[in-house]
XYZ file of C-alpha atoms in Angstrom:
684
model
C 42.491 -112.511 -105.185
C 39.812 -114.859 -106.565
C 41.767 -117.222 -108.754
C 38.633 -118.754 -110.246
C 36.861 -115.577 -111.355
C 35.775 -115.914 -114.996
C 36.116 -112.411 -116.456
C 34.284 -113.470 -119.600
C 30.895 -111.855 -118.915
C 30.147 -108.338 -120.068
C 27.281 -105.986 -119.353
C 26.831 -102.262 -119.779
C 24.167 -102.315 -117.054
C 24.938 -101.477 -113.416
C 23.173 -103.359 -110.625
C 20.725 -100.483 -110.247
C 19.296 -101.331 -113.688
C 17.973 -104.642 -112.423
C 14.256 -104.726 -111.643
C 13.494 -103.971 -108.013
C 17.120 -103.245 -107.083
C 17.485 -99.979 -105.178
C 20.189 -98.533 -102.895
C 19.209 -100.816 -99.997
C 19.403 -103.958 -102.140
C 22.716 -102.832 -103.621
C 24.081 -102.468 -100.091
C 23.048 -106.034 -99.300
C 24.528 -107.300 -102.576
C 27.803 -105.555 -101.814
C 27.894 -107.294 -98.414
C 27.686 -110.568 -100.344
C 30.630 -109.540 -102.539
C 28.408 -108.708 -105.513
C 29.191 -105.492 -107.370
C 28.207 -106.236 -110.977
C 25.953 -108.264 -113.263
C 28.881 -110.653 -113.708
C 29.126 -111.219 -109.952
C 25.427 -112.064 -109.765
C 25.716 -114.687 -112.501
C 28.849 -116.230 -111.004
C 27.213 -116.651 -107.602
C 25.871 -120.110 -108.325
C 23.257 -121.995 -106.281
C 24.753 -124.186 -103.564
C 21.866 -126.686 -103.845
C 18.488 -127.293 -105.505
C 15.104 -128.229 -104.086
C 13.504 -130.871 -106.274
C 9.823 -129.948 -106.496
C 8.887 -132.640 -108.988
C 5.331 -133.834 -108.393
C 5.288 -137.251 -106.727
C 2.953 -140.236 -106.837
C 1.120 -140.194 -103.500
C 1.103 -143.989 -103.415
C 4.918 -144.071 -103.222
C 5.630 -141.423 -100.562
C 7.020 -142.312 -97.116
C 5.953 -141.068 -93.707
C 7.663 -137.806 -92.726
C 9.072 -137.295 -96.231
C 9.291 -133.867 -97.858
C 7.077 -134.139 -100.933
C 5.441 -132.122 -103.678
C 1.866 -133.122 -104.528
C -0.542 -131.794 -107.168
C -4.252 -132.094 -106.581
C -7.683 -130.506 -106.945
C -9.156 -128.465 -104.104
C -12.544 -129.904 -103.039
C -13.309 -128.173 -99.724
C -13.285 -124.493 -98.817
C -10.507 -123.315 -96.501
C -11.086 -123.156 -92.748
C -9.148 -120.893 -90.398
C -8.274 -121.469 -86.755
C -6.604 -118.963 -84.428
C -4.635 -119.997 -81.368
C -1.976 -118.511 -79.140
C -0.747 -115.014 -79.774
C -0.889 -114.101 -83.463
C -0.838 -117.764 -84.496
C -3.145 -119.283 -87.062
C -3.768 -122.352 -89.185
C -5.495 -122.545 -92.538
C -6.586 -125.957 -93.768
C -8.451 -127.479 -96.728
C -8.715 -130.805 -98.555
C -7.531 -131.694 -102.012
C -7.871 -134.859 -104.070
C -4.568 -136.385 -105.244
C -4.964 -139.415 -107.524
C -8.290 -140.293 -105.835
C -6.733 -139.945 -102.374
C -8.142 -137.291 -100.032
C -5.350 -135.263 -98.434
C -5.759 -132.652 -95.710
C -3.484 -129.643 -96.276
C -2.409 -127.374 -93.428
C -0.501 -124.090 -93.507
C 0.525 -122.309 -90.336
C 0.663 -118.507 -90.071
C 0.081 -117.972 -93.811
C -3.446 -116.578 -93.977
C -2.762 -114.850 -97.300
C -3.130 -118.259 -98.977
C -6.885 -118.155 -98.384
C -7.505 -115.794 -101.299
C -5.892 -118.279 -103.715
C -7.852 -121.364 -102.616
C -10.816 -122.073 -104.879
C -12.847 -125.274 -105.113
C -11.888 -127.085 -108.295
C -8.564 -125.271 -108.614
C -5.427 -127.281 -109.333
C -2.762 -126.572 -106.742
C 0.790 -127.695 -106.142
C 1.804 -128.077 -102.492
C 5.278 -128.782 -101.109
C 5.600 -129.883 -97.498
C 6.043 -132.713 -94.983
C 3.642 -135.657 -95.297
C 2.081 -137.548 -92.386
C 1.246 -140.890 -93.961
C -0.940 -142.222 -91.129
C -3.139 -139.121 -90.858
C -2.922 -138.253 -94.581
C -1.958 -134.667 -93.661
C 0.386 -132.508 -95.715
C 2.008 -129.725 -93.639
C 2.627 -127.213 -96.373
C 5.617 -124.929 -96.790
C 4.960 -123.786 -100.349
C 1.680 -123.109 -102.198
C 1.293 -122.640 -105.950
C -1.700 -122.584 -108.331
C -0.990 -124.474 -111.556
C -2.661 -124.797 -114.937
C -4.636 -127.877 -115.958
C -2.302 -128.547 -118.886
C 0.762 -128.811 -116.575
C 2.980 -131.824 -117.195
C 2.985 -133.239 -113.667
C 5.966 -135.461 -114.518
C 8.148 -132.493 -115.458
C 10.951 -132.118 -112.853
C 11.110 -128.726 -111.178
C 14.373 -127.650 -109.536
C 14.405 -124.586 -107.310
C 17.901 -123.099 -106.848
C 19.033 -122.190 -103.320
C 21.577 -119.383 -102.838
C 23.766 -118.553 -99.854
C 22.484 -115.064 -99.044
C 23.208 -114.772 -95.284
C 19.614 -113.755 -94.640
C 20.151 -110.406 -96.359
C 17.995 -111.078 -99.415
C 15.139 -113.522 -99.898
C 15.881 -116.444 -102.192
C 12.875 -115.634 -104.406
C 13.994 -111.995 -104.751
C 17.504 -113.018 -105.735
C 16.132 -115.443 -108.341
C 14.363 -112.517 -109.997
C 17.639 -110.552 -110.034
C 19.405 -113.504 -111.654
C 16.682 -113.838 -114.297
C 17.013 -110.151 -115.186
C 20.827 -110.343 -115.140
C 20.801 -113.235 -117.623
C 18.876 -111.020 -120.045
C 21.237 -108.072 -119.565
C 24.575 -109.903 -119.861
C 26.735 -110.908 -122.797
C 28.560 -114.158 -122.058
C 31.484 -114.555 -124.424
C 32.288 -117.890 -126.098
C 35.317 -119.561 -124.553
C 35.906 -123.177 -125.454
C 37.344 -124.007 -128.885
C 34.729 -125.650 -131.100
C 36.746 -128.860 -131.383
C 36.830 -129.243 -127.587
C 33.088 -128.720 -127.267
C 32.435 -131.323 -129.952
C 35.058 -133.779 -128.678
C 33.747 -133.869 -125.108
C 30.124 -132.840 -125.813
C 30.396 -129.686 -123.721
C 28.298 -126.547 -123.441
C 29.831 -123.099 -123.448
C 29.607 -120.713 -120.516
C 26.376 -118.947 -121.544
C 24.352 -122.153 -121.723
C 25.901 -123.438 -118.482
C 24.939 -120.318 -116.547
C 21.377 -120.310 -117.871
C 20.775 -123.914 -116.787
C 22.662 -123.712 -113.475
C 20.464 -120.801 -112.423
C 17.207 -122.012 -114.011
C 17.313 -125.813 -114.426
C 14.272 -127.533 -115.886
C 15.409 -131.146 -115.666
C 18.106 -133.250 -114.061
C 19.778 -134.263 -117.328
C 20.449 -130.665 -118.351
C 21.560 -129.753 -114.825
C 24.173 -132.519 -114.810
C 25.406 -131.468 -118.247
C 25.670 -127.818 -117.186
C 27.636 -128.745 -114.033
C 29.914 -131.051 -116.027
C 30.602 -128.379 -118.646
C 31.133 -125.593 -116.106
C 33.541 -127.784 -114.136
C 35.539 -128.458 -117.290
C 35.635 -124.738 -118.105
C 37.027 -123.977 -114.624
C 39.645 -126.718 -114.829
C 40.542 -125.874 -118.424
C 41.020 -122.179 -117.629
C 43.186 -122.963 -114.639
C 45.281 -125.515 -116.506
C 45.643 -123.075 -119.382
C 47.080 -120.560 -116.923
C 49.367 -123.210 -115.449
C 50.594 -124.313 -118.861
C 51.286 -120.709 -119.882
C 53.155 -120.209 -116.612
C 55.073 -123.409 -117.280
C 55.967 -122.170 -120.753
C 56.981 -118.778 -119.361
C 59.135 -120.272 -116.585
C 60.759 -122.916 -118.788
C 61.002 -120.768 -121.870
C 63.603 -118.440 -120.349
C 66.834 -118.996 -122.233
C 69.943 -118.668 -120.094
C 73.305 -117.269 -121.145
C 75.130 -120.561 -121.044
C 74.655 -124.155 -119.993
C 76.067 -125.361 -116.689
C 79.107 -127.370 -117.697
C 79.764 -129.116 -114.401
C 82.675 -131.524 -114.003
C 80.944 -134.897 -113.972
C 84.086 -136.741 -112.871
C 84.409 -134.566 -109.758
C 80.704 -135.067 -109.037
C 81.046 -138.853 -109.292
C 84.068 -138.762 -107.008
C 82.085 -136.715 -104.466
C 79.187 -139.208 -104.569
C 81.666 -142.032 -103.811
C 82.713 -140.233 -100.608
C 79.154 -140.170 -99.240
C 78.712 -142.345 -96.121
C 75.826 -144.214 -97.776
C 74.743 -145.482 -101.171
C 72.173 -143.487 -103.114
C 68.800 -145.148 -103.668
C 67.585 -145.729 -107.226
C 65.022 -142.953 -106.742
C 67.722 -140.504 -105.651
C 69.869 -141.399 -108.673
C 66.917 -140.869 -111.015
C 66.094 -137.467 -109.536
C 69.763 -136.358 -109.704
C 69.795 -137.288 -113.399
C 66.556 -135.364 -114.035
C 67.947 -132.234 -112.365
C 71.310 -132.524 -114.125
C 69.563 -132.772 -117.494
C 67.640 -129.587 -116.659
C 70.776 -127.729 -115.562
C 72.696 -128.796 -118.669
C 69.886 -127.462 -120.846
C 69.885 -123.931 -122.192
C 66.467 -123.362 -120.585
C 65.958 -122.476 -116.939
C 64.945 -125.322 -114.618
C 61.734 -124.980 -112.612
C 61.298 -128.273 -110.743
C 59.483 -129.530 -107.643
C 61.137 -132.339 -105.691
C 58.741 -134.318 -103.516
C 60.155 -136.718 -100.987
C 58.751 -138.295 -97.879
C 60.246 -137.373 -94.512
C 63.778 -138.814 -94.335
C 63.857 -139.924 -97.982
C 67.125 -138.095 -98.729
C 66.144 -134.898 -100.547
C 68.926 -132.911 -98.850
C 71.596 -135.240 -100.240
C 70.180 -134.767 -103.741
C 70.329 -131.000 -103.230
C 73.907 -131.271 -101.959
C 75.024 -133.195 -105.067
C 73.448 -130.569 -107.318
C 75.070 -127.700 -105.397
C 78.424 -129.460 -105.536
C 78.058 -129.819 -109.307
C 77.777 -126.039 -109.623
C 80.780 -125.560 -107.379
C 82.883 -127.653 -109.821
C 82.416 -124.976 -112.468
C 82.717 -121.930 -110.201
C 79.012 -121.144 -109.869
C 77.007 -120.332 -106.744
C 73.957 -121.928 -105.076
C 71.500 -120.731 -102.438
C 69.346 -122.791 -100.097
C 66.418 -121.044 -98.367
C 64.588 -122.692 -95.450
C 61.730 -121.436 -93.220
C 63.453 -121.294 -89.805
C 66.853 -120.312 -88.391
C 67.301 -123.596 -86.575
C 66.657 -125.520 -89.796
C 69.110 -123.246 -91.648
C 71.781 -123.956 -89.029
C 71.121 -127.680 -89.305
C 71.438 -127.626 -93.105
C 74.637 -125.552 -92.980
C 76.153 -127.994 -90.498
C 75.157 -131.123 -92.417
C 76.411 -129.666 -95.720
C 79.727 -128.715 -94.125
C 80.086 -132.297 -92.884
C 79.313 -133.671 -96.356
C 81.616 -131.310 -98.281
C 84.477 -130.911 -95.819
C 86.946 -128.478 -97.399
C 85.604 -129.079 -100.917
C 83.228 -126.070 -100.770
C 82.890 -122.781 -98.931
C 79.518 -122.685 -97.161
C 78.058 -119.636 -95.393
C 75.048 -119.258 -93.133
C 72.983 -116.064 -93.310
C 69.997 -115.460 -91.044
C 68.607 -112.417 -89.257
C 70.838 -113.325 -86.292
C 73.999 -112.846 -88.369
C 74.864 -109.150 -87.991
C 77.656 -106.619 -87.952
C 81.123 -107.411 -89.326
C 80.299 -111.090 -89.843
C 77.338 -110.227 -92.049
C 79.316 -107.604 -93.968
C 82.091 -110.128 -94.627
C 79.609 -112.697 -95.990
C 78.040 -110.106 -98.296
C 81.464 -109.092 -99.610
C 82.513 -112.720 -100.172
C 79.267 -113.394 -102.056
C 79.940 -110.567 -104.510
C 83.521 -111.764 -104.983
C 82.350 -115.339 -105.608
C 84.316 -116.702 -102.635
C 81.187 -118.360 -101.187
C 79.970 -121.394 -103.117
C 76.801 -122.125 -101.147
C 74.707 -119.718 -99.080
C 72.218 -121.220 -96.612
C 69.649 -119.060 -94.865
C 66.102 -118.027 -94.108
C 64.005 -115.333 -95.821
C 66.959 -113.028 -95.033
C 68.359 -114.287 -98.354
C 65.846 -112.209 -100.294
C 66.625 -108.899 -98.582
C 67.888 -106.229 -100.994
C 71.574 -105.787 -100.028
C 72.469 -109.396 -100.868
C 74.202 -109.660 -104.241
C 75.739 -112.811 -105.729
C 78.552 -112.967 -108.249
C 76.910 -115.730 -110.296
C 73.936 -117.438 -108.648
C 72.808 -120.309 -110.841
C 70.866 -122.638 -108.536
C 68.165 -121.606 -106.061
C 66.691 -124.240 -103.736
C 63.827 -123.686 -101.304
C 63.131 -126.352 -98.699
C 59.583 -126.812 -97.380
C 58.614 -124.499 -100.224
C 54.902 -124.247 -99.322
C 55.907 -122.238 -96.239
C 57.112 -119.411 -98.485
C 54.817 -117.207 -100.521
C 54.993 -117.226 -104.309
C 56.468 -113.730 -104.274
C 59.224 -114.684 -101.796
C 60.329 -117.557 -104.029
C 60.263 -115.238 -107.034
C 62.470 -112.652 -105.296
C 65.131 -115.240 -104.482
C 65.088 -116.573 -108.028
C 65.667 -113.052 -109.353
C 68.924 -112.805 -107.372
C 70.378 -114.653 -110.342
C 68.716 -113.916 -113.700
C 70.018 -117.209 -115.106
C 69.319 -119.253 -111.999
C 67.724 -122.678 -112.035
C 65.034 -123.277 -109.431
C 64.466 -126.387 -107.313
C 61.600 -126.478 -104.814
C 61.662 -129.249 -102.196
C 58.863 -130.443 -99.953
C 58.519 -133.240 -97.421
C 54.750 -132.926 -97.589
C 53.732 -135.723 -99.965
C 51.336 -134.196 -102.445
C 48.840 -136.357 -104.348
C 49.194 -136.325 -108.112
C 45.739 -134.773 -108.479
C 46.789 -131.844 -106.295
C 50.343 -131.521 -107.596
C 49.261 -131.028 -111.204
C 46.906 -128.280 -110.048
C 48.941 -126.323 -107.520
C 52.335 -126.832 -109.144
C 51.246 -127.106 -112.760
C 53.932 -124.617 -113.820
C 56.695 -126.936 -112.574
C 58.170 -130.266 -113.529
C 57.766 -132.769 -110.704
C 60.274 -135.317 -109.378
C 59.560 -137.816 -106.612
C 61.609 -139.836 -104.127
C 59.292 -142.544 -102.878
C 61.698 -144.985 -101.246
C 63.591 -144.578 -97.985
C 67.392 -144.961 -97.713
C 68.738 -148.416 -96.867
C 69.022 -149.221 -93.162
C 65.985 -147.157 -92.131
C 63.463 -149.207 -90.182
C 59.734 -148.463 -90.602
C 58.289 -146.590 -87.643
C 56.028 -148.859 -85.594
C 52.769 -146.941 -85.111
C 50.185 -147.930 -82.517
C 46.925 -146.489 -81.212
C 46.250 -146.168 -77.473
C 43.372 -144.729 -75.450
C 43.944 -141.936 -72.909
C 43.380 -144.345 -70.044
C 46.359 -146.398 -71.264
C 48.833 -143.574 -70.615
C 50.770 -145.609 -68.038
C 51.892 -148.084 -70.706
C 53.230 -145.141 -72.761
C 55.129 -143.830 -69.732
C 56.752 -147.258 -69.372
C 57.708 -147.227 -73.076
C 59.305 -143.821 -72.551
C 61.290 -145.071 -69.563
C 62.631 -147.998 -71.603
C 63.717 -145.764 -74.501
C 65.273 -143.138 -72.213
C 67.157 -145.885 -70.350
C 68.725 -146.777 -73.716
C 69.880 -143.176 -74.068
C 67.105 -142.261 -76.519
C 64.719 -139.276 -76.532
C 60.992 -138.641 -76.881
C 58.613 -136.125 -78.484
C 55.195 -135.481 -76.907
C 52.793 -133.604 -79.218
C 49.644 -131.755 -78.100
C 47.002 -129.867 -80.125
C 46.615 -126.868 -77.787
C 48.893 -124.608 -75.746
C 46.503 -123.892 -72.876
C 43.297 -125.425 -71.566
C 40.167 -124.730 -73.573
C 36.572 -124.938 -72.381
C 35.410 -125.533 -75.928
C 37.586 -128.540 -76.739
C 38.002 -131.510 -74.440
C 41.623 -132.073 -75.400
C 44.872 -132.361 -73.508
C 46.970 -129.195 -73.606
C 50.696 -128.675 -73.754
C 51.127 -126.891 -70.432
C 49.280 -129.550 -68.430
C 51.066 -132.399 -70.188
C 54.445 -130.664 -69.763
C 53.842 -130.447 -66.012
C 52.735 -134.103 -65.896
C 55.883 -135.332 -67.651
C 58.017 -133.146 -65.393
C 56.485 -134.934 -62.390
C 57.196 -138.342 -63.930
C 60.678 -137.677 -65.363
C 62.081 -134.672 -63.492
C 61.936 -130.935 -64.191
C 65.415 -130.699 -65.692
C 64.913 -133.321 -68.436
C 61.621 -132.112 -69.933
C 61.239 -129.090 -72.248
C 58.209 -127.187 -73.582
C 57.878 -125.739 -77.091
C 54.891 -123.903 -78.587
C 53.953 -121.290 -81.164
C 53.509 -118.395 -78.713
C 57.204 -118.462 -77.790
C 59.606 -116.020 -79.427
C 61.806 -117.458 -82.212
C 64.933 -117.163 -80.072
C 63.204 -119.119 -77.280
C 62.073 -121.834 -79.686
C 65.561 -122.189 -81.134
C 67.098 -122.435 -77.664
C 64.731 -125.240 -76.625
C 65.205 -127.129 -79.898
C 68.973 -126.818 -79.564
C 68.813 -128.207 -76.019
C 66.840 -131.175 -77.320
C 69.181 -131.681 -80.282
C 72.177 -131.655 -77.907
C 70.448 -134.208 -75.635
C 70.249 -131.786 -72.746
C 66.573 -132.796 -72.613
C 65.125 -136.303 -72.729
C 61.553 -135.277 -73.545
C 60.226 -132.391 -75.614
C 56.548 -131.512 -75.093
C 55.404 -129.460 -78.059
C 52.577 -128.302 -80.270
C 52.843 -128.903 -84.021
C 55.661 -126.360 -84.407
C 58.027 -129.368 -84.548
C 56.338 -130.575 -87.737
C 59.265 -129.015 -89.560
C 62.189 -128.886 -87.134
C 65.741 -129.956 -86.566
C 66.952 -133.440 -87.266
C 67.324 -135.359 -83.976
C 68.273 -138.944 -84.939
C 68.437 -139.915 -81.266
C 64.666 -139.360 -80.830
C 62.972 -142.756 -81.179
C 59.572 -142.304 -79.509
C 56.709 -139.940 -80.264
C 53.378 -139.713 -78.470
C 50.647 -137.621 -80.106
C 47.774 -136.634 -77.820
C 44.253 -136.322 -79.272
C 45.643 -137.578 -82.567
C 42.190 -137.829 -84.160
C 42.043 -134.016 -84.241
C 44.943 -133.796 -86.700
C 44.805 -134.428 -90.434
C 46.607 -137.465 -91.824
C 49.315 -135.396 -93.509
C 50.054 -133.509 -90.280
C 50.203 -136.765 -88.326
C 52.610 -138.187 -90.892
C 54.821 -135.101 -90.791
C 54.924 -135.274 -87.012
C 55.697 -138.990 -87.070
C 58.603 -138.220 -89.389
C 60.459 -136.467 -86.552
C 61.446 -139.958 -85.334
C 62.797 -142.889 -87.329
C 65.850 -140.924 -88.482
C 68.527 -143.440 -87.492
C 69.205 -147.156 -87.547
C 67.415 -147.533 -84.199
C 63.840 -148.827 -84.125
C 61.400 -145.952 -83.582
C 57.821 -145.814 -82.346
C 54.836 -143.491 -82.686
C 51.878 -143.805 -80.313
C 48.600 -142.131 -81.275
C 46.723 -141.299 -78.062
C 43.062 -140.858 -78.870
C 39.498 -141.650 -77.842
C 37.784 -140.695 -81.122
C 34.033 -140.155 -80.997
C 33.489 -139.916 -84.748
C 33.836 -142.412 -87.589
C 36.308 -140.027 -89.252
C 38.528 -140.035 -86.161
C 38.494 -143.832 -85.970
C 39.263 -144.062 -89.683
C 42.265 -141.733 -89.278
C 43.684 -143.896 -86.501
C 43.220 -147.087 -88.532
C 44.867 -145.572 -91.618
C 47.848 -144.228 -89.663
C 48.521 -147.589 -88.028
C 48.236 -149.461 -91.330
C 50.804 -147.585 -93.480
C 53.893 -145.384 -93.267
C 53.738 -144.411 -96.956
C 53.275 -140.652 -97.056
C 51.921 -140.652 -100.601
C 49.203 -143.176 -99.717
C 48.323 -141.065 -96.667
C 48.230 -137.856 -98.683
C 45.671 -139.362 -101.077
C 43.526 -140.477 -98.133
C 43.903 -137.065 -96.488
C 42.800 -135.306 -99.650
C 39.741 -137.548 -99.867
C 38.810 -137.002 -96.215
C 39.550 -133.297 -95.843
C 39.121 -131.965 -99.360
C 41.533 -129.794 -101.363
C 40.779 -126.531 -99.541
C 42.362 -127.641 -96.256
C 45.305 -129.637 -97.568
C 48.518 -128.152 -96.042
C 47.298 -124.596 -96.654
C 46.848 -124.888 -100.398
C 45.000 -121.580 -100.469
C 48.340 -119.775 -100.181
C 49.851 -122.037 -102.807
C 47.603 -120.890 -105.629
C 44.876 -123.534 -105.739
C 41.571 -121.910 -106.721
C 38.408 -122.377 -104.745
C 36.501 -123.784 -107.699
C 32.790 -122.990 -107.892
C 31.699 -126.336 -109.348
C 34.782 -128.452 -110.012
C 36.222 -130.680 -107.301
C 39.761 -131.902 -107.911
C 39.177 -135.039 -105.854
C 35.996 -136.142 -107.603
C 36.897 -134.649 -110.993
C 40.548 -135.734 -111.124
C 40.115 -137.452 -114.511
C 38.595 -134.285 -115.946
C 41.456 -132.311 -114.373
C 44.032 -134.397 -116.218
C 42.089 -134.164 -119.491
C 41.911 -130.370 -119.108
C 45.653 -130.251 -118.448
C 46.457 -132.374 -121.508
C 44.150 -130.345 -123.751
C 45.557 -127.026 -122.486
C 49.108 -128.269 -123.111
C 48.216 -129.495 -126.594
C 46.464 -126.267 -127.583
C 49.384 -124.125 -126.434
C 51.966 -126.418 -128.042
C 50.103 -126.448 -131.359
C 49.334 -122.735 -131.264
C 45.596 -123.453 -131.394
C 44.912 -120.882 -128.653
C 45.618 -117.478 -130.146
C 45.609 -115.065 -127.237
C 46.259 -112.121 -129.521
C 43.043 -112.926 -131.381
C 40.997 -113.685 -128.267
C 41.605 -110.473 -126.335
C 39.079 -111.253 -123.601
C 40.616 -114.628 -122.834
C 44.108 -113.118 -122.986
C 43.214 -110.430 -120.445
C 41.642 -113.002 -118.116
C 44.533 -115.461 -118.342
C 47.376 -112.939 -118.107
C 45.748 -110.972 -115.276
C 45.443 -114.132 -113.237
C 49.037 -115.131 -114.024
C 50.299 -111.783 -112.723
C 48.145 -112.132 -109.609
C 49.337 -115.708 -109.081
C 52.998 -114.695 -109.313
C 52.621 -111.796 -106.899
C 50.214 -113.438 -104.462
């Protein structure tokens, strides 16, 4: 599903109506994903060649230039090698004699006439005054040589020539009707062009000023359309009126909070209040809770679930793995004691035990159900589910989250993530939700000391490990690959596992990787959690894993090959107790980017700072798999560079919807585009 497709262009003409487009060309266009006039116009150039005529006195040696001059010698032809040739002539450019050479382009000869004005693009040899031409063009004497000329370049995979495609685009522009989109007041307020003018200039720019304006306007249109969809989704999700407010017993909740073994941080208190206000409203909650690793999101969730229990209502907590579900069920049972009935439901729970849980759910005897995606399977029915929480929500598809929410028609929804998401990305991907943040760590947690070591310094890391293990602590060792690769010169998990076994003994070192079966992974993680292993060698599958407070040391091999957010998530596996924890980044980076990553990681432990840096370095398309989270692959807009425009588009979309200025019933084309994309987004 192309989230960014602007279905606002209409044409009665099929591709075959375009000049020079036959069955063969249509086949090539189809290979490029082009099936209509609209598709042709929305395939924008990826770059432009600037063929503006230059002053020969200002060009540099070896520079690609465009020169205009008068031919003053006849062409000469030389043949050499097999089927190789060179045609050369001289032209006068601003009283400077320039020798022009074209290789293997004999057809140019018929266009070279003494006295003719020609425009040549090519590479200039300043010392020899030779222009090695790549493009030849005869021009008229009344040509404005200062007029910029931009030649669009399209990504065509070698199937169609650029010049041929340009002709198709020119014909398509004449055969298409591009509908107006932006409200007049927005165009005037921000001095924007509408879609038709943008497309004409983006495909056929005549000067740099217009090109910049077309790109700016098109980017705003993309961001505005997306934010309009997000705001309509937000209105749809939040506009659902529920049967009754959640009248929790605040005194019982306060008493429960007093029994917690720690004091809530100010950020936790604020988030609890925000969620309670939502739940006490007569509109359904749809909120995202962001919190760095170890910031205390689970405790916030527990307080909210306990609040529902005080008024006889049910909650569900869905997590991505069985081992994480077991951990949550255990920690919640420890927090609640006999105050609440908690059940665990995963694919491993079968037979009579499963049947009993399902029966108790229907009867309302279970207050809180914790589980994996098994929670959304059809047979599960709740008596009165009013709060649905998903942890590490980006690991579930939009449709999975929707199915769980529908288990209780009046249910409030809380999504939690330990992946810090920059504001610029959060308002795009999760624009249909309200966002809460926990930025501060609980009291008593010590910052993880992060250092950077080269591969040849491994012995010092081994000594660190021995010291920590002698204290009764444990260690994670993270590797980027499972097995050796000829393509990447990186350490691999199997080799490193065997090395640590040699240094620490076979019985105290475990191996965990993505090719293992789930039951095998869970068994290894449980051994590590129970301190049956001192060292766990693993790939990034531990990025979201069980809580092992006793682990105080992490070594990450070839750390420069991971993104900042992944490194931070991995680092968050340690530092989960009052003991000082350490993270060692083992890396010999060969690129400036790799060195920069190491310097950033050793300078801060703030996940939100790192997420901003990661977004800048990697771009939005690669950030924690945002493709599956609904972020469009914008054609022109860039949410990192255009974040101010993104926020303006969001504010304007919100204002227009709130004030009723966008009448979707009147604008049928816009309504179809927006609503179709909303349906696709929800069922992605």
